[in-house]
Structures are given as C-alpha cells and as structure tokens.
Amino acid sequence: MKLSLILFLVCIPLGIILKAKGDSPQIRKTYIFMFLTFVCFLSTFRSTDVGSDTFGYFELAQDIYHSDMHELWYQTLHRYSGSTNTRDMGYFMLVKIIQFFTPNFIFLSFVLSLFYLIPFGKFLNRFSSNMMQLIFAFSLYAALFSGNTMCGS
C-alpha cells in the first residue's frame, strides 16, 4: 500500500473524528501530535530503498561514522574560515554527535525527523485556528510526501 494512501487514511478520518468532539486548541494539539507521531514513525522506520536519496544518506552516515572526529573538526573549521567548499558541515557534525550514542541509522533517522517535525508541529499549532485548516494541511502534506504525486504518476 502506498505511503501517501496510508497518510490519507489516517489524517482525514482522524481529523473528522476529532473535529466532531469540538474545535478547541487542546483537540488541535492532540491531532497535530497524533499525526506527526505517525509521520515520525514512518520516516524513522522506512527502508533505505524508499525514496531517491535515503540510501545516499545511509551511506553518508556510514562514512561519517568511520571518519575521524579530528579530521571532521578540521574540515568544519576550514569550511567556515573562508573556504569555497559547499558541504554543510553542520549536518556532518550533528550526525557524528548522534553517532557517539549509537551508530544505528534508525536512531539517526528518528532524531533527524524530530528536528523537522517538532518545529513543523509548533508552526501548525501557532498558526492554525480550526481543525479544517489542519486537515487540509495534513492532506496536502500527505499528497506531497509521495514522490509519485510530484512527478504525476
């Protein structure tokens, strides 16, 4: 079953059920939390075969794990002291710091999805005034989450 279909089957009925209970800020927070927890679960445990770049991130994480911290630190200092290198060394350092705890790619995916989804949830909580806006936002997110939707197939 396609991931976007699963997201639609979760976000729309759940939103309608919670909307029937009322349209309070607490219900909206519950809806945001439940949906983003589901999205976090899906993005954390997806296969490296899913998406066009997940396996690349997996290989990059493995390369960072096997790299020396001193060399990574030197590259970071060199990058931000006038080098024309375009690599984002902040990502490399973040991955290396996470890998001090565990080299597990699933844990890395979980932490990185939290870096994206927590601010996204706070943004939606702050700027949504009713459940229909959230249902629309999550439906749009589910539609855009599918790469097939973006390429028209």
JSON list of C-alpha atoms in Angstrom, two decimals:
[
{"chain": "A", "resi": 1, "resn": "MET", "atom": "CA", "xyz": [0.00, 0.00, 0.00]},
{"chain": "A", "resi": 2, "resn": "LYS", "atom": "CA", "xyz": [1.35, 3.40, -0.89]},
{"chain": "A", "resi": 3, "resn": "LEU", "atom": "CA", "xyz": [2.58, 5.58, 1.92]},
{"chain": "A", "resi": 4, "resn": "SER", "atom": "CA", "xyz": [0.53, 8.57, 0.79]},
{"chain": "A", "resi": 5, "resn": "LEU", "atom": "CA", "xyz": [-2.64, 6.45, 0.89]},
{"chain": "A", "resi": 6, "resn": "ILE", "atom": "CA", "xyz": [-1.86, 5.36, 4.45]},
{"chain": "A", "resi": 7, "resn": "LEU", "atom": "CA", "xyz": [-1.31, 9.00, 5.43]},
{"chain": "A", "resi": 8, "resn": "PHE", "atom": "CA", "xyz": [-4.63, 9.99, 3.84]},
{"chain": "A", "resi": 9, "resn": "LEU", "atom": "CA", "xyz": [-6.42, 7.13, 5.59]},
{"chain": "A", "resi": 10, "resn": "VAL", "atom": "CA", "xyz": [-5.03, 8.36, 8.89]},
{"chain": "A", "resi": 11, "resn": "CYS", "atom": "CA", "xyz": [-5.23, 12.14, 8.59]},
{"chain": "A", "resi": 12, "resn": "ILE", "atom": "CA", "xyz": [-8.69, 12.70, 7.14]},
{"chain": "A", "resi": 13, "resn": "PRO", "atom": "CA", "xyz": [-10.79, 10.28, 9.26]},
{"chain": "A", "resi": 14, "resn": "LEU", "atom": "CA", "xyz": [-8.84, 11.13, 12.41]},
{"chain": "A", "resi": 15, "resn": "GLY", "atom": "CA", "xyz": [-9.36, 14.85, 11.77]},
{"chain": "A", "resi": 16, "resn": "ILE", "atom": "CA", "xyz": [-13.08, 14.39, 11.17]},
{"chain": "A", "resi": 17, "resn": "ILE", "atom": "CA", "xyz": [-13.48, 12.27, 14.31]},
{"chain": "A", "resi": 18, "resn": "LEU", "atom": "CA", "xyz": [-11.62, 14.80, 16.45]},
{"chain": "A", "resi": 19, "resn": "LYS", "atom": "CA", "xyz": [-13.47, 17.72, 14.83]},
{"chain": "A", "resi": 20, "resn": "ALA", "atom": "CA", "xyz": [-16.76, 16.10, 15.88]},
{"chain": "A", "resi": 21, "resn": "LYS", "atom": "CA", "xyz": [-15.56, 16.29, 19.50]},
{"chain": "A", "resi": 22, "resn": "GLY", "atom": "CA", "xyz": [-15.08, 20.04, 19.20]},
{"chain": "A", "resi": 23, "resn": "ASP", "atom": "CA", "xyz": [-12.63, 22.55, 17.86]},
{"chain": "A", "resi": 24, "resn": "SER", "atom": "CA", "xyz": [-10.62, 23.52, 20.92]},
{"chain": "A", "resi": 25, "resn": "PRO", "atom": "CA", "xyz": [-6.90, 24.25, 20.98]},
{"chain": "A", "resi": 26, "resn": "GLN", "atom": "CA", "xyz": [-6.35, 21.06, 23.01]},
{"chain": "A", "resi": 27, "resn": "ILE", "atom": "CA", "xyz": [-8.05, 18.90, 20.35]},
{"chain": "A", "resi": 28, "resn": "ARG", "atom": "CA", "xyz": [-5.96, 20.57, 17.63]},
{"chain": "A", "resi": 29, "resn": "LYS", "atom": "CA", "xyz": [-2.78, 19.87, 19.64]},
{"chain": "A", "resi": 30, "resn": "THR", "atom": "CA", "xyz": [-3.86, 16.25, 20.03]},
{"chain": "A", "resi": 31, "resn": "TYR", "atom": "CA", "xyz": [-4.45, 15.95, 16.27]},
{"chain": "A", "resi": 32, "resn": "ILE", "atom": "CA", "xyz": [-1.09, 17.54, 15.46]},
{"chain": "A", "resi": 33, "resn": "PHE", "atom": "CA", "xyz": [0.69, 15.27, 17.95]},
{"chain": "A", "resi": 34, "resn": "MET", "atom": "CA", "xyz": [-1.01, 12.09, 16.70]},
{"chain": "A", "resi": 35, "resn": "PHE", "atom": "CA", "xyz": [-0.42, 12.80, 13.03]},
{"chain": "A", "resi": 36, "resn": "LEU", "atom": "CA", "xyz": [3.19, 13.91, 13.41]},
{"chain": "A", "resi": 37, "resn": "THR", "atom": "CA", "xyz": [3.94, 10.92, 15.65]},
{"chain": "A", "resi": 38, "resn": "PHE", "atom": "CA", "xyz": [2.66, 8.68, 12.86]},
{"chain": "A", "resi": 39, "resn": "VAL", "atom": "CA", "xyz": [4.76, 10.56, 10.27]},
{"chain": "A", "resi": 40, "resn": "CYS", "atom": "CA", "xyz": [7.80, 10.32, 12.56]},
{"chain": "A", "resi": 41, "resn": "PHE", "atom": "CA", "xyz": [7.25, 6.58, 12.87]},
{"chain": "A", "resi": 42, "resn": "LEU", "atom": "CA", "xyz": [7.01, 6.19, 9.09]},
{"chain": "A", "resi": 43, "resn": "SER", "atom": "CA", "xyz": [10.08, 8.28, 8.36]},
{"chain": "A", "resi": 44, "resn": "THR", "atom": "CA", "xyz": [12.14, 6.59, 11.08]},
{"chain": "A", "resi": 45, "resn": "PHE", "atom": "CA", "xyz": [11.46, 3.01, 10.06]},
{"chain": "A", "resi": 46, "resn": "ARG", "atom": "CA", "xyz": [11.39, 3.34, 6.30]},
{"chain": "A", "resi": 47, "resn": "SER", "atom": "CA", "xyz": [13.66, 1.19, 4.24]},
{"chain": "A", "resi": 48, "resn": "THR", "atom": "CA", "xyz": [16.79, 2.56, 2.65]},
{"chain": "A", "resi": 49, "resn": "ASP", "atom": "CA", "xyz": [15.21, 1.56, -0.67]},
{"chain": "A", "resi": 50, "resn": "VAL", "atom": "CA", "xyz": [12.41, 4.11, -0.21]},
{"chain": "A", "resi": 51, "resn": "GLY", "atom": "CA", "xyz": [12.98, 7.43, -1.90]},
{"chain": "A", "resi": 52, "resn": "SER", "atom": "CA", "xyz": [15.69, 8.52, -4.24]},
{"chain": "A", "resi": 53, "resn": "ASP", "atom": "CA", "xyz": [18.17, 9.67, -1.61]},
{"chain": "A", "resi": 54, "resn": "THR", "atom": "CA", "xyz": [17.63, 7.58, 1.55]},
{"chain": "A", "resi": 55, "resn": "PHE", "atom": "CA", "xyz": [20.33, 5.08, 0.64]},
{"chain": "A", "resi": 56, "resn": "GLY", "atom": "CA", "xyz": [22.70, 8.00, -0.06]},
{"chain": "A", "resi": 57, "resn": "TYR", "atom": "CA", "xyz": [22.05, 9.35, 3.44]},
{"chain": "A", "resi": 58, "resn": "PHE", "atom": "CA", "xyz": [22.63, 5.86, 4.84]},
{"chain": "A", "resi": 59, "resn": "GLU", "atom": "CA", "xyz": [26.00, 5.60, 3.06]},
{"chain": "A", "resi": 60, "resn": "LEU", "atom": "CA", "xyz": [26.93, 9.14, 4.13]},
{"chain": "A", "resi": 61, "resn": "ALA", "atom": "CA", "xyz": [26.13, 8.28, 7.75]},
{"chain": "A", "resi": 62, "resn": "GLN", "atom": "CA", "xyz": [28.32, 5.18, 7.49]},
{"chain": "A", "resi": 63, "resn": "ASP", "atom": "CA", "xyz": [31.17, 7.28, 6.05]},
{"chain": "A", "resi": 64, "resn": "ILE", "atom": "CA", "xyz": [30.81, 9.82, 8.85]},
{"chain": "A", "resi": 65, "resn": "TYR", "atom": "CA", "xyz": [30.77, 7.02, 11.43]},
{"chain": "A", "resi": 66, "resn": "HIS", "atom": "CA", "xyz": [34.07, 5.68, 10.13]},
{"chain": "A", "resi": 67, "resn": "SER", "atom": "CA", "xyz": [35.67, 9.13, 9.86]},
{"chain": "A", "resi": 68, "resn": "ASP", "atom": "CA", "xyz": [37.96, 10.58, 12.48]},
{"chain": "A", "resi": 69, "resn": "MET", "atom": "CA", "xyz": [36.48, 13.32, 14.68]},
{"chain": "A", "resi": 70, "resn": "HIS", "atom": "CA", "xyz": [39.65, 15.41, 14.42]},
{"chain": "A", "resi": 71, "resn": "GLU", "atom": "CA", "xyz": [39.53, 15.33, 10.62]},
{"chain": "A", "resi": 72, "resn": "LEU", "atom": "CA", "xyz": [35.83, 16.25, 10.66]},
{"chain": "A", "resi": 73, "resn": "TRP", "atom": "CA", "xyz": [36.53, 19.13, 13.05]},
{"chain": "A", "resi": 74, "resn": "TYR", "atom": "CA", "xyz": [39.39, 20.35, 10.82]},
{"chain": "A", "resi": 75, "resn": "GLN", "atom": "CA", "xyz": [37.11, 20.23, 7.75]},
{"chain": "A", "resi": 76, "resn": "THR", "atom": "CA", "xyz": [34.46, 22.19, 9.66]},
{"chain": "A", "resi": 77, "resn": "LEU", "atom": "CA", "xyz": [36.92, 24.91, 10.69]},
{"chain": "A", "resi": 78, "resn": "HIS", "atom": "CA", "xyz": [38.31, 25.04, 7.16]},
{"chain": "A", "resi": 79, "resn": "ARG", "atom": "CA", "xyz": [34.81, 25.26, 5.66]},
{"chain": "A", "resi": 80, "resn": "TYR", "atom": "CA", "xyz": [33.73, 28.20, 7.81]},
{"chain": "A", "resi": 81, "resn": "SER", "atom": "CA", "xyz": [37.01, 30.11, 7.67]},
{"chain": "A", "resi": 82, "resn": "GLY", "atom": "CA", "xyz": [36.83, 31.25, 4.07]},
{"chain": "A", "resi": 83, "resn": "SER", "atom": "CA", "xyz": [36.86, 28.02, 2.10]},
{"chain": "A", "resi": 84, "resn": "THR", "atom": "CA", "xyz": [34.79, 27.74, -1.06]},
{"chain": "A", "resi": 85, "resn": "ASN", "atom": "CA", "xyz": [33.66, 24.24, -0.11]},
{"chain": "A", "resi": 86, "resn": "THR", "atom": "CA", "xyz": [29.86, 23.99, -0.28]},
{"chain": "A", "resi": 87, "resn": "ARG", "atom": "CA", "xyz": [29.38, 20.98, 2.02]},
{"chain": "A", "resi": 88, "resn": "ASP", "atom": "CA", "xyz": [27.15, 21.59, 5.02]},
{"chain": "A", "resi": 89, "resn": "MET", "atom": "CA", "xyz": [29.50, 20.61, 7.80]},
{"chain": "A", "resi": 90, "resn": "GLY", "atom": "CA", "xyz": [26.83, 21.25, 10.44]},
{"chain": "A", "resi": 91, "resn": "TYR", "atom": "CA", "xyz": [24.98, 18.16, 9.23]},
{"chain": "A", "resi": 92, "resn": "PHE", "atom": "CA", "xyz": [28.19, 16.12, 9.37]},
{"chain": "A", "resi": 93, "resn": "MET", "atom": "CA", "xyz": [28.89, 17.26, 12.93]},
{"chain": "A", "resi": 94, "resn": "LEU", "atom": "CA", "xyz": [25.30, 16.56, 14.00]},
{"chain": "A", "resi": 95, "resn": "VAL", "atom": "CA", "xyz": [25.49, 13.04, 12.60]},
{"chain": "A", "resi": 96, "resn": "LYS", "atom": "CA", "xyz": [28.84, 12.45, 14.31]},
{"chain": "A", "resi": 97, "resn": "ILE", "atom": "CA", "xyz": [27.48, 13.69, 17.66]},
{"chain": "A", "resi": 98, "resn": "ILE", "atom": "CA", "xyz": [24.41, 11.43, 17.35]},
{"chain": "A", "resi": 99, "resn": "GLN", "atom": "CA", "xyz": [26.69, 8.52, 16.47]},
{"chain": "A", "resi": 100, "resn": "PHE", "atom": "CA", "xyz": [28.59, 8.95, 19.74]},
{"chain": "A", "resi": 101, "resn": "PHE", "atom": "CA", "xyz": [25.45, 7.50, 21.34]},
{"chain": "A", "resi": 102, "resn": "THR", "atom": "CA", "xyz": [24.77, 4.80, 18.74]},
{"chain": "A", "resi": 103, "resn": "PRO", "atom": "CA", "xyz": [25.77, 4.14, 15.13]},
{"chain": "A", "resi": 104, "resn": "ASN", "atom": "CA", "xyz": [22.23, 2.91, 14.40]},
{"chain": "A", "resi": 105, "resn": "PHE", "atom": "CA", "xyz": [20.78, 4.55, 11.25]},
{"chain": "A", "resi": 106, "resn": "ILE", "atom": "CA", "xyz": [17.23, 4.13, 12.58]},
{"chain": "A", "resi": 107, "resn": "PHE", "atom": "CA", "xyz": [18.07, 6.20, 15.66]},
{"chain": "A", "resi": 108, "resn": "LEU", "atom": "CA", "xyz": [19.71, 8.81, 13.42]},
{"chain": "A", "resi": 109, "resn": "SER", "atom": "CA", "xyz": [16.58, 8.92, 11.24]},
{"chain": "A", "resi": 110, "resn": "PHE", "atom": "CA", "xyz": [14.43, 9.34, 14.35]},
{"chain": "A", "resi": 111, "resn": "VAL", "atom": "CA", "xyz": [16.47, 12.27, 15.68]},
{"chain": "A", "resi": 112, "resn": "LEU", "atom": "CA", "xyz": [16.60, 13.96, 12.27]},
{"chain": "A", "resi": 113, "resn": "SER", "atom": "CA", "xyz": [12.84, 13.59, 11.81]},
{"chain": "A", "resi": 114, "resn": "LEU", "atom": "CA", "xyz": [12.34, 15.23, 15.22]},
{"chain": "A", "resi": 115, "resn": "PHE", "atom": "CA", "xyz": [14.49, 18.16, 14.06]},
{"chain": "A", "resi": 116, "resn": "TYR", "atom": "CA", "xyz": [11.98, 18.69, 11.25]},
{"chain": "A", "resi": 117, "resn": "LEU", "atom": "CA", "xyz": [8.65, 17.63, 12.76]},
{"chain": "A", "resi": 118, "resn": "ILE", "atom": "CA", "xyz": [8.77, 19.42, 16.13]},
{"chain": "A", "resi": 119, "resn": "PRO", "atom": "CA", "xyz": [9.14, 22.91, 14.58]},
{"chain": "A", "resi": 120, "resn": "PHE", "atom": "CA", "xyz": [6.56, 21.94, 11.94]},
{"chain": "A", "resi": 121, "resn": "GLY", "atom": "CA", "xyz": [4.10, 20.95, 14.68]},
{"chain": "A", "resi": 122, "resn": "LYS", "atom": "CA", "xyz": [4.75, 24.15, 16.64]},
{"chain": "A", "resi": 123, "resn": "PHE", "atom": "CA", "xyz": [4.20, 26.19, 13.46]},
{"chain": "A", "resi": 124, "resn": "LEU", "atom": "CA", "xyz": [0.89, 24.44, 12.75]},
{"chain": "A", "resi": 125, "resn": "ASN", "atom": "CA", "xyz": [-0.25, 24.83, 16.35]},
{"chain": "A", "resi": 126, "resn": "ARG", "atom": "CA", "xyz": [0.55, 28.51, 16.37]},
{"chain": "A", "resi": 127, "resn": "PHE", "atom": "CA", "xyz": [-0.98, 29.47, 13.03]},
{"chain": "A", "resi": 128, "resn": "SER", "atom": "CA", "xyz": [-4.00, 27.15, 12.71]},
{"chain": "A", "resi": 129, "resn": "SER", "atom": "CA", "xyz": [-7.28, 28.43, 14.02]},
{"chain": "A", "resi": 130, "resn": "ASN", "atom": "CA", "xyz": [-9.54, 25.46, 13.28]},
{"chain": "A", "resi": 131, "resn": "MET", "atom": "CA", "xyz": [-9.49, 21.74, 12.54]},
{"chain": "A", "resi": 132, "resn": "MET", "atom": "CA", "xyz": [-10.32, 22.14, 8.86]},
{"chain": "A", "resi": 133, "resn": "GLN", "atom": "CA", "xyz": [-7.08, 24.05, 8.32]},
{"chain": "A", "resi": 134, "resn": "LEU", "atom": "CA", "xyz": [-5.15, 21.21, 9.92]},
{"chain": "A", "resi": 135, "resn": "ILE", "atom": "CA", "xyz": [-6.99, 18.54, 7.94]},
{"chain": "A", "resi": 136, "resn": "PHE", "atom": "CA", "xyz": [-6.18, 20.46, 4.75]},
{"chain": "A", "resi": 137, "resn": "ALA", "atom": "CA", "xyz": [-2.53, 20.99, 5.78]},
{"chain": "A", "resi": 138, "resn": "PHE", "atom": "CA", "xyz": [-2.01, 17.32, 6.62]},
{"chain": "A", "resi": 139, "resn": "SER", "atom": "CA", "xyz": [-3.81, 16.18, 3.45]},
{"chain": "A", "resi": 140, "resn": "LEU", "atom": "CA", "xyz": [-1.54, 18.44, 1.43]},
{"chain": "A", "resi": 141, "resn": "TYR", "atom": "CA", "xyz": [1.49, 17.12, 3.31]},
{"chain": "A", "resi": 142, "resn": "ALA", "atom": "CA", "xyz": [0.39, 13.53, 2.62]},
{"chain": "A", "resi": 143, "resn": "ALA", "atom": "CA", "xyz": [-0.05, 14.34, -1.08]},
{"chain": "A", "resi": 144, "resn": "LEU", "atom": "CA", "xyz": [3.37, 15.99, -1.31]},
{"chain": "A", "resi": 145, "resn": "PHE", "atom": "CA", "xyz": [5.01, 13.25, 0.74]},
{"chain": "A", "resi": 146, "resn": "SER", "atom": "CA", "xyz": [4.53, 10.85, -2.14]},
{"chain": "A", "resi": 147, "resn": "GLY", "atom": "CA", "xyz": [7.20, 11.28, -4.79]},
{"chain": "A", "resi": 148, "resn": "ASN", "atom": "CA", "xyz": [4.80, 9.83, -7.36]},
{"chain": "A", "resi": 149, "resn": "THR", "atom": "CA", "xyz": [2.42, 12.71, -6.76]},
{"chain": "A", "resi": 150, "resn": "MET", "atom": "CA", "xyz": [5.14, 15.20, -7.58]},
{"chain": "A", "resi": 151, "resn": "CYS", "atom": "CA", "xyz": [6.02, 13.55, -10.90]},
{"chain": "A", "resi": 152, "resn": "GLY", "atom": "CA", "xyz": [2.42, 12.94, -11.98]},
{"chain": "A", "resi": 153, "resn": "SER", "atom": "CA", "xyz": [2.34, 9.15, -11.91]}
]
